Coordinates of N, CA and C in Angstrom, one line a residue:
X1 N -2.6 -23.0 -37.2 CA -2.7 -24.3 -36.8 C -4.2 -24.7 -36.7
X2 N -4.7 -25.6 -37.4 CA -6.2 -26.2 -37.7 C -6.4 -27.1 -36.3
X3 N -7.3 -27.1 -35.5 CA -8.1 -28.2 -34.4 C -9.1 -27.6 -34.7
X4 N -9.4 -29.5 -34.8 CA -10.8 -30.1 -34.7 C -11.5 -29.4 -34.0
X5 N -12.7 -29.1 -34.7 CA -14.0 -28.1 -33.5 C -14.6 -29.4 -33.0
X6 N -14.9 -30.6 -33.4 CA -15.6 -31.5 -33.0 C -14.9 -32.2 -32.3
X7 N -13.5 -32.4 -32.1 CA -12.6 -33.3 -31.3 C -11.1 -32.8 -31.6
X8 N -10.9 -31.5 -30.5 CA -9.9 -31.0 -30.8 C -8.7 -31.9 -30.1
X9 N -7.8 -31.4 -30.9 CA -6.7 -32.8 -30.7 C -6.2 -32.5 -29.5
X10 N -5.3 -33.5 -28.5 CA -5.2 -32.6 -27.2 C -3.6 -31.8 -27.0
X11 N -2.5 -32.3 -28.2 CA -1.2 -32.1 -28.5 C -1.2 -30.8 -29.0
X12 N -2.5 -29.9 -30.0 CA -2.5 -28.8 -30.1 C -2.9 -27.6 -29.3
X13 N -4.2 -28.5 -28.9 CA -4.4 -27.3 -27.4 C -3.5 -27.0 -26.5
X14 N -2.5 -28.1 -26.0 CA -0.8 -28.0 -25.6 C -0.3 -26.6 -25.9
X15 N 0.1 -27.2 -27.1 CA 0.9 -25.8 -27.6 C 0.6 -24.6 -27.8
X16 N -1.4 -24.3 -28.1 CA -1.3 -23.0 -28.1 C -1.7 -22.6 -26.6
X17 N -2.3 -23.5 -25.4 CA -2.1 -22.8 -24.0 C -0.7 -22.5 -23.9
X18 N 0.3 -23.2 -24.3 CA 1.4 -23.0 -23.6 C 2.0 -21.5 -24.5
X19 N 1.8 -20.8 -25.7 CA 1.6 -19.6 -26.4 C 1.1 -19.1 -25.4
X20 N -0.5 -19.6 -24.8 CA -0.7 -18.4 -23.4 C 0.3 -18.2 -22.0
X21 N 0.6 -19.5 -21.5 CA 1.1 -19.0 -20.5 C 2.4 -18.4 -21.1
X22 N 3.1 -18.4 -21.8 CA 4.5 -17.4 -22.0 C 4.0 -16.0 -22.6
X23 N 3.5 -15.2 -22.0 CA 2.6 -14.2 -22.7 C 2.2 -13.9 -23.9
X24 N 1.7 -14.8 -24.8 CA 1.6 -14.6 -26.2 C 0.7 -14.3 -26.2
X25 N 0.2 -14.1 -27.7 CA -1.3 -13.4 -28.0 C -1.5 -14.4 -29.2
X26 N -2.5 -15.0 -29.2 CA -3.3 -15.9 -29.9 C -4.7 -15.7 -30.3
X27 N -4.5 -15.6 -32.0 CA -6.6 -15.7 -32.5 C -7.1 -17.1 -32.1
X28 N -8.2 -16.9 -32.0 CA -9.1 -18.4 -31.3 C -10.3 -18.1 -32.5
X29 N -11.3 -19.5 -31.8 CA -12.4 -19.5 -33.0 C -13.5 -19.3 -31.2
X30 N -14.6 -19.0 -31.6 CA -15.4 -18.9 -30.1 C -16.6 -19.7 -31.3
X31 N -18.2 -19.2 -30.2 CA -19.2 -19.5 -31.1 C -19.7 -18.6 -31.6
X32 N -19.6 -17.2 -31.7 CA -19.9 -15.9 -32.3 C -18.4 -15.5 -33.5
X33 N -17.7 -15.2 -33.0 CA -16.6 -14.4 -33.6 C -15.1 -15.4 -33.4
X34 N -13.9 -15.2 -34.5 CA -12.8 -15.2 -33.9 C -12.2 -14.1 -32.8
X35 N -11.8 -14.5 -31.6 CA -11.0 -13.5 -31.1 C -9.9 -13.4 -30.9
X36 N -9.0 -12.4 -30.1 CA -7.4 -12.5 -30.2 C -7.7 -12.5 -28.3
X37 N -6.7 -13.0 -27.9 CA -6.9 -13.7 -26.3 C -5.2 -13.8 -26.1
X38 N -5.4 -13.5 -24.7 CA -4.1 -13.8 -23.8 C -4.2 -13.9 -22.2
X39 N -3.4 -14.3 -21.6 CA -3.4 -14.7 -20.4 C -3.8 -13.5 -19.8
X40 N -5.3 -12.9 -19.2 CA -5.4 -12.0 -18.1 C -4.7 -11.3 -17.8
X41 N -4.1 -11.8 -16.6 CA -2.7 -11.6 -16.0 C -1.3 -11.1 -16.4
X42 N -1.1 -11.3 -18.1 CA -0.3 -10.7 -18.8 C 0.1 -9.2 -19.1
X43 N 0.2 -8.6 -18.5 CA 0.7 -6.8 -19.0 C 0.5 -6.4 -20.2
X44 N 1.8 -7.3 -20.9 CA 2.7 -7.7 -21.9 C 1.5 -8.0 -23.2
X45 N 0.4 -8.5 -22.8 CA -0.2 -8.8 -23.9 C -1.2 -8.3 -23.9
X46 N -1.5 -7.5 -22.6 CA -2.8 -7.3 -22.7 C -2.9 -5.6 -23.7
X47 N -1.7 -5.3 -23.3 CA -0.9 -4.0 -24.3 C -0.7 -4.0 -25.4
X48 N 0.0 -5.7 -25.7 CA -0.5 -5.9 -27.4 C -1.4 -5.8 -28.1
X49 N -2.6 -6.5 -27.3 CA -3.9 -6.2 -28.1 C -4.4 -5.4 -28.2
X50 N -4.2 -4.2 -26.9 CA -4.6 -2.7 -27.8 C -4.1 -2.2 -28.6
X51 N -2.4 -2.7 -28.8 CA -1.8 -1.4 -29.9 C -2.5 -2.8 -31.1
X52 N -2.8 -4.2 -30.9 CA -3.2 -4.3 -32.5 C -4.3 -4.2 -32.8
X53 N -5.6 -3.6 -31.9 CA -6.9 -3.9 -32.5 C -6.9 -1.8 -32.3
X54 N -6.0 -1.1 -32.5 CA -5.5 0.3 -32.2 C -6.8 0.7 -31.4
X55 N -7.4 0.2 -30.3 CA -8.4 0.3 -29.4 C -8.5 1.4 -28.4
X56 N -7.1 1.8 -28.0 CA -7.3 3.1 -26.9 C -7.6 2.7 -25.5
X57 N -8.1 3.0 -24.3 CA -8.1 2.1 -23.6 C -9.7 1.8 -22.7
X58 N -10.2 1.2 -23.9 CA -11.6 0.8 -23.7 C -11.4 -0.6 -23.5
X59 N -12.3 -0.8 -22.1 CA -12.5 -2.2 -21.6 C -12.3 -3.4 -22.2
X60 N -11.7 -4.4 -21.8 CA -11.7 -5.7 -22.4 C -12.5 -6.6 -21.8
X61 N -13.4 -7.7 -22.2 CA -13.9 -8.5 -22.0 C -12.8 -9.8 -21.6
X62 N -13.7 -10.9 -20.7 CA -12.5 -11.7 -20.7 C -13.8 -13.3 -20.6
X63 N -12.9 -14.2 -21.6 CA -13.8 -15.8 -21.3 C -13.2 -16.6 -20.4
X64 N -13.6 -17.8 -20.0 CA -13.9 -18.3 -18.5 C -14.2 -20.0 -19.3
X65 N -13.8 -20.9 -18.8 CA -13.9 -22.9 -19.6 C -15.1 -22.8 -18.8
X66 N -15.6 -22.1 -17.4 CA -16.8 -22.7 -17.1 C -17.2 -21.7 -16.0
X67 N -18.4 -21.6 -14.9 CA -19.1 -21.5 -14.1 C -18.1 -21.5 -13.2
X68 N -17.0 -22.5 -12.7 CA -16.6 -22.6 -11.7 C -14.8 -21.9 -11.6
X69 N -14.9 -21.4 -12.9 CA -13.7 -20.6 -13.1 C -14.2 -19.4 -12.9
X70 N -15.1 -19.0 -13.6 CA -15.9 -17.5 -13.3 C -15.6 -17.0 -12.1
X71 N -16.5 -18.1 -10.5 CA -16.8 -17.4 -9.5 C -15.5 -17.3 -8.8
X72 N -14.2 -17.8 -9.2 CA -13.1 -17.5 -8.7 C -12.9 -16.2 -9.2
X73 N -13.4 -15.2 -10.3 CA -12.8 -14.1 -10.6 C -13.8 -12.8 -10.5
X74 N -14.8 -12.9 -10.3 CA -15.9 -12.1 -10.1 C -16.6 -11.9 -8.6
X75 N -17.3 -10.9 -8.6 CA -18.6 -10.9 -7.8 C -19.5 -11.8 -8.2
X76 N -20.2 -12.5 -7.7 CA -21.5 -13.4 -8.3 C -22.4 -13.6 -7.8
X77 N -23.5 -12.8 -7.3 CA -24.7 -13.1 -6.6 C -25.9 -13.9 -7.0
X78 N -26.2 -14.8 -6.2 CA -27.3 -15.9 -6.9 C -28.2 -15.4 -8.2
X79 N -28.6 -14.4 -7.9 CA -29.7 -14.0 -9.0 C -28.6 -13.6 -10.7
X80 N -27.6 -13.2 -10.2 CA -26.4 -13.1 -11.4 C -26.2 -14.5 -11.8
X81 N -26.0 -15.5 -11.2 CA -25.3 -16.9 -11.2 C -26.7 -17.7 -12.1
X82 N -27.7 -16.9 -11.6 CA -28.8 -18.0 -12.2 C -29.2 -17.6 -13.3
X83 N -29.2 -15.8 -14.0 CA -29.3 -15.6 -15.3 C -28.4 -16.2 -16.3
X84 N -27.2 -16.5 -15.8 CA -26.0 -16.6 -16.7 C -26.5 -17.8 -16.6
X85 N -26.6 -19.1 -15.9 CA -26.9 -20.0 -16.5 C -27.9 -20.1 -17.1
X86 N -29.1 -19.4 -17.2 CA -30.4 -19.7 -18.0 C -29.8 -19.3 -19.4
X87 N -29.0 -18.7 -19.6 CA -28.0 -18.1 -21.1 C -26.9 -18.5 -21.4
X88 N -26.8 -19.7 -20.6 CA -24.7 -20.2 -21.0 C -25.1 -20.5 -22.7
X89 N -26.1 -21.2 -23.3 CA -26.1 -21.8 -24.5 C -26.2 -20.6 -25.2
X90 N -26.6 -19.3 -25.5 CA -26.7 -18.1 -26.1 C -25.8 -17.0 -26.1
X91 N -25.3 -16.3 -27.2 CA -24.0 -15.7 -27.2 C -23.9 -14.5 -26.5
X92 N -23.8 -14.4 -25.2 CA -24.0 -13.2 -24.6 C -22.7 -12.9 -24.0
X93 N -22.3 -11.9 -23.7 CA -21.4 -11.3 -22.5 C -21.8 -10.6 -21.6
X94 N -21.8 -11.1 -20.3 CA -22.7 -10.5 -19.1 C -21.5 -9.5 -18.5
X95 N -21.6 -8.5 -18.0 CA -21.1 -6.8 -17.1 C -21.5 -7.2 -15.6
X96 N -20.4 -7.7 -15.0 CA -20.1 -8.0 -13.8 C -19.1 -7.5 -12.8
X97 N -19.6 -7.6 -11.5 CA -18.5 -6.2 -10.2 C -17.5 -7.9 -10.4
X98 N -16.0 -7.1 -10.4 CA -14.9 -8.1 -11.1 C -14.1 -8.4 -9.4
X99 N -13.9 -8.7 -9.4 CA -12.4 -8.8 -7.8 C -11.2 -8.8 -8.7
X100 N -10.5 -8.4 -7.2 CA -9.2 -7.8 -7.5 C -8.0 -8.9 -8.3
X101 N -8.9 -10.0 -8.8 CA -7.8 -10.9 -9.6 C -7.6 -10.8 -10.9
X102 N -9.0 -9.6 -11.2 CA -8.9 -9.3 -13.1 C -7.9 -7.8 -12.9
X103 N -7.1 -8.1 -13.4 CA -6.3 -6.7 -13.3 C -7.2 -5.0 -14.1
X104 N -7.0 -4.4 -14.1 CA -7.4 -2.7 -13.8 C -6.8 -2.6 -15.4
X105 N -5.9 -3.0 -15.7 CA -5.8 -2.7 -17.2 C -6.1 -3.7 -18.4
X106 N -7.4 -4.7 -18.1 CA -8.3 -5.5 -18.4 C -9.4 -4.6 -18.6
X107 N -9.6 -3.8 -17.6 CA -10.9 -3.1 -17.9 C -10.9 -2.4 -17.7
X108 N -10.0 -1.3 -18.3 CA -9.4 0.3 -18.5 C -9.5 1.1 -16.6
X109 N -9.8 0.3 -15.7 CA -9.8 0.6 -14.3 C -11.2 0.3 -13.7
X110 N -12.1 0.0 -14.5 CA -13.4 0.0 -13.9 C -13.5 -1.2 -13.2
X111 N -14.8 -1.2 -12.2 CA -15.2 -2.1 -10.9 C -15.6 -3.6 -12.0
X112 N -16.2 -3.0 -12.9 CA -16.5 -4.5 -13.9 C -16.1 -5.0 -14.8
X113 N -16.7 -6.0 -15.2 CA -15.8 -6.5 -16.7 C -16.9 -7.5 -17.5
X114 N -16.8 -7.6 -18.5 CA -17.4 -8.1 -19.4 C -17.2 -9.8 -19.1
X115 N -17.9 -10.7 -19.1 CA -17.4 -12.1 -18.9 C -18.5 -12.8 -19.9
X116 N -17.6 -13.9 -20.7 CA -18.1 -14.9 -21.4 C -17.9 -16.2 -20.9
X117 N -18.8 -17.2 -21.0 CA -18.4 -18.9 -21.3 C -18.8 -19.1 -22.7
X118 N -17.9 -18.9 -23.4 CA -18.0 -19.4 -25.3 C -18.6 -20.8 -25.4
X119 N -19.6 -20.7 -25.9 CA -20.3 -22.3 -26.6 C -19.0 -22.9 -27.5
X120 N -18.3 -23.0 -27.0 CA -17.3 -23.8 -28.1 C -16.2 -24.7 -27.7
X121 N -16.6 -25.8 -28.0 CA -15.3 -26.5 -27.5 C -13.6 -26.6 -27.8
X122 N -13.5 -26.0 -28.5 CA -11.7 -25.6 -28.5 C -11.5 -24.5 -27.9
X123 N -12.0 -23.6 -27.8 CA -11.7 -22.2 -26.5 C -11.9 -22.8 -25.3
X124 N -12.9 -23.6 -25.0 CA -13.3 -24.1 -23.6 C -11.9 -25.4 -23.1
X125 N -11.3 -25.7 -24.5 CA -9.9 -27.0 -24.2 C -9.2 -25.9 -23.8
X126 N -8.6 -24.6 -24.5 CA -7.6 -24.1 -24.5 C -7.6 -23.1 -23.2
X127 N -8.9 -22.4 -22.7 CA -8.7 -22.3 -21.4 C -8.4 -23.1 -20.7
X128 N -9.0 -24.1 -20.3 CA -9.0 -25.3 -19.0 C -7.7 -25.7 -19.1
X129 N -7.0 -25.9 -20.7 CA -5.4 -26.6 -20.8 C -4.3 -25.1 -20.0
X130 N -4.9 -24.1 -20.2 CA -4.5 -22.7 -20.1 C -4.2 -22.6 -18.3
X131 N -5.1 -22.8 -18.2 CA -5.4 -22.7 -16.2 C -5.5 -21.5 -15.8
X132 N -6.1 -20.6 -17.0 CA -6.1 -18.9 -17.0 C -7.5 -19.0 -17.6
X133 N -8.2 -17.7 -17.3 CA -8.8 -16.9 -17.9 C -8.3 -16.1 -19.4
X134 N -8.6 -16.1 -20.5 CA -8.0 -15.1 -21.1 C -9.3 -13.7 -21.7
X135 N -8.8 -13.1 -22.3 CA -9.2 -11.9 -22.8 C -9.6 -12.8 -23.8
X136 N -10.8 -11.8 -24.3 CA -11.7 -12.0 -25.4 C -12.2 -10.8 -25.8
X137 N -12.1 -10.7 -27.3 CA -12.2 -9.6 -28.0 C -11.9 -9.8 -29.4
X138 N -12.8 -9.5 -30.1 CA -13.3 -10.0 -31.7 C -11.4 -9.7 -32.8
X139 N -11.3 -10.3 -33.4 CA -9.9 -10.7 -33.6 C -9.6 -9.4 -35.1
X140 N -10.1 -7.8 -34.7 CA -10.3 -7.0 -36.0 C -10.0 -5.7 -35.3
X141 N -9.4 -5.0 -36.4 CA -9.0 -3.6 -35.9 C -10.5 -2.9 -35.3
X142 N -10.5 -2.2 -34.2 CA -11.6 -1.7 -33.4 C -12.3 -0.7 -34.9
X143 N -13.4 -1.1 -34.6 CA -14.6 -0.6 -36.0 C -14.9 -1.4 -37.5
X144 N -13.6 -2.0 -37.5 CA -14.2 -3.0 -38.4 C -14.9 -4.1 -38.3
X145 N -15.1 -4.8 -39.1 CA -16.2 -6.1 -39.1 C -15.2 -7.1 -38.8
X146 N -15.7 -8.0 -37.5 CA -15.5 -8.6 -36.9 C -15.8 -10.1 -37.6
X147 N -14.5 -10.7 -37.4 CA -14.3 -11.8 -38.9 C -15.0 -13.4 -37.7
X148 N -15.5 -13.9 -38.7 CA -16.4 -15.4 -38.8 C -15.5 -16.5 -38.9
X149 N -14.6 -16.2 -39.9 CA -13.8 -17.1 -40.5 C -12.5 -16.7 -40.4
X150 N -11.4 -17.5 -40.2 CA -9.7 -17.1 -40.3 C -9.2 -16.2 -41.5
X151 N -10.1 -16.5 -43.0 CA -9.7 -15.9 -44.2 C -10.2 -14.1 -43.9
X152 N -11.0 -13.8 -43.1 CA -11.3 -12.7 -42.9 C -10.8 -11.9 -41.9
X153 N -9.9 -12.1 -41.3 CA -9.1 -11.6 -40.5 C -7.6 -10.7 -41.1
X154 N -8.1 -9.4 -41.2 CA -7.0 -8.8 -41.5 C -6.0 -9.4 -41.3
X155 N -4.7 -8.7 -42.3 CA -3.4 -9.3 -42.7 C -2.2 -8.6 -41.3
X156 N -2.6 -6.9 -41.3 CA -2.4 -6.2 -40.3 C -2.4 -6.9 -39.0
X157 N -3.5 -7.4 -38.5 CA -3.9 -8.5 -36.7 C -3.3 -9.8 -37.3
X158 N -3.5 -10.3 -38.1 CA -2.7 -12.0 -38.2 C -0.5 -11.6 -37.9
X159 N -0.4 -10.7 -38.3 CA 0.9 -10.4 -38.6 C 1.6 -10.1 -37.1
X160 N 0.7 -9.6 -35.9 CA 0.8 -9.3 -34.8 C 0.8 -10.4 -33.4
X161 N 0.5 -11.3 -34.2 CA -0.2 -12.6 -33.1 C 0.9 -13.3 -33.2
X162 N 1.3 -14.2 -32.1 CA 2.2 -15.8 -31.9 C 1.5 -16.9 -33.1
X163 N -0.3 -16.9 -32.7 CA -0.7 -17.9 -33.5 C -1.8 -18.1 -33.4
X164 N -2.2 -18.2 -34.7 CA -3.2 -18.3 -35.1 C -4.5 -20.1 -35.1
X165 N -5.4 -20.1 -34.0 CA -6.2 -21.2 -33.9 C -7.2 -21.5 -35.2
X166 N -6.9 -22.1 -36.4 CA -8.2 -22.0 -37.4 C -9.4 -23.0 -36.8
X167 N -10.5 -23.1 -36.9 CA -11.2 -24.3 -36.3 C -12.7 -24.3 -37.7
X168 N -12.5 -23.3 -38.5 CA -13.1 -23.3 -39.1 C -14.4 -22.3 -39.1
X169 N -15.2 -21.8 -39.7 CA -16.1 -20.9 -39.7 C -17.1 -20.9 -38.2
X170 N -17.1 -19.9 -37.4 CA -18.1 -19.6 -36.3 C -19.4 -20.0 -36.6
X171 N -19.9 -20.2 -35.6 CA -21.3 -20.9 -35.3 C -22.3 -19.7 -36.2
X172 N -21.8 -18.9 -35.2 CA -22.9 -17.7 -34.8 C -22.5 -16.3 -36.2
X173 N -21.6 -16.1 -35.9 CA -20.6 -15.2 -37.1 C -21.1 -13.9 -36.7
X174 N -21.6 -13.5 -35.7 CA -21.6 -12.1 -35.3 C -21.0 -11.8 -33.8
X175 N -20.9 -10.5 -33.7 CA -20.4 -10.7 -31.7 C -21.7 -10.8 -30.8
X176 N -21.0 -11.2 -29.8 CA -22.3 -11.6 -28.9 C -23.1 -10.4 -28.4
X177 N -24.0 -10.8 -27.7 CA -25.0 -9.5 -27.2 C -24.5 -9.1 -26.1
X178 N -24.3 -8.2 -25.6 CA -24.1 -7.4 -24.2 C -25.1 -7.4 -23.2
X179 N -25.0 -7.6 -22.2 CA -26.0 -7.8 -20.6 C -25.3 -7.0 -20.0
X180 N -25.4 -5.7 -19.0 CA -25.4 -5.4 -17.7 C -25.9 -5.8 -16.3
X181 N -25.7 -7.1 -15.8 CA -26.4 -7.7 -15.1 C -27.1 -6.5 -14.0
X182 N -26.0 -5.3 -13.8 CA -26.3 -5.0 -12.6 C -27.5 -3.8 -12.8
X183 N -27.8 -3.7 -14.2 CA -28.8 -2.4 -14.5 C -30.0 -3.5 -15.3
X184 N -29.6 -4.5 -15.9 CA -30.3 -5.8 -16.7 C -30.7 -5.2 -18.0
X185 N -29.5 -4.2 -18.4 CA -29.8 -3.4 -20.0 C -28.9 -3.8 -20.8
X186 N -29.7 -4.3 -22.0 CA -28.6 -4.7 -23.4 C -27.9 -3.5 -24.2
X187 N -26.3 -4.1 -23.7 CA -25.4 -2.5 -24.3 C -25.2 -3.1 -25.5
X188 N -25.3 -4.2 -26.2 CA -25.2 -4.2 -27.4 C -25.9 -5.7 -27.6
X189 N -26.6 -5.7 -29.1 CA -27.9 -6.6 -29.6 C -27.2 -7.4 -30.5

């Protein structure tokens, strides 16, 4: 299903939140990468996406419509709150102490979790239409190259999803950088 990156329609974002809340698993377009996303809170899918990206049970990142959805699911101490906004416009994923609303098999049991706000406005409709958080994680079997565009998305991950968001080619076309807020070390450039 094609939405407008510039004015996403609001009858589509509909239907693919409502894909999230019935536990489905959906590719999205972000501003770095496509990724495959589902409701947090889902078991059911958060299970799918490791047996489809065959990942094993390494951490999942998760995106956020904004600032004020974040501090409902995280730790966030001013000096955290004010890096992440000096970087909302830049593709990063900040390593943050998570509370007990991100479930333990989000982030293979660890105290943290990876969190995004995607520069992109159809991830940012389809969370906010969502009223969830979902998982975020580059839309490609773990090790391969992490696809830009919908046409690069293995046949294998497309065949596994409810549905697929096209929006057109990524901003950025690489994955984002990595931050550990709590050490302030880049796990990945």
């Amino acid at each position: 299903m094609f939405i407008n990156p510039e004015n996403p329609e609001e009858e589509k974002i509909k239907i693919a939140a409502g894909v999230i809340r019935s536990n489905g698993v959906i590719i999205y377009p972000t501003d770095t990468v496509y990724g495959i996303g589902c409701d947090i809170c889902s078991a059911e899918g958060v299970e799918r996406i490791f047996r489809i990206k065959h990942r094993g049970e390494k951490p999942l990142s998760v995106a956020f419509s904004d600032l004020d959805m974040l501090r409902k699911f995280v730790v966030l101490p001013p000096e955290h709150e004010e890096f992440i906004k000096k970087h909302l416009d830049e593709p990063c994923t900040f390593i943050v102490k998570k509370t007990g609303k991100i479930p333990d098999a989000v982030t293979a049991g660890l105290d943290a979790v990876g969190v995004r706000i995607p520069d992109h406005r159809v991830v940012k409709e389809l969370i906010k239409a969502s009223g969830v958080p979902i998982i975020t994680t580059s839309a490609n079997i773990s090790g391969r190259k992490a696809p830009k565009a919908v046409d690069e998305i293995d046949d294998e991950v497309r065949e596994l999803v409810d549905l697929i968001v096209d929006s057109g080619v990524c901003r950025i076309g690489v994955p984002s950088r990595v931050i550990d807020l709590a050490t302030h070390k880049v796990l990945r450039v």
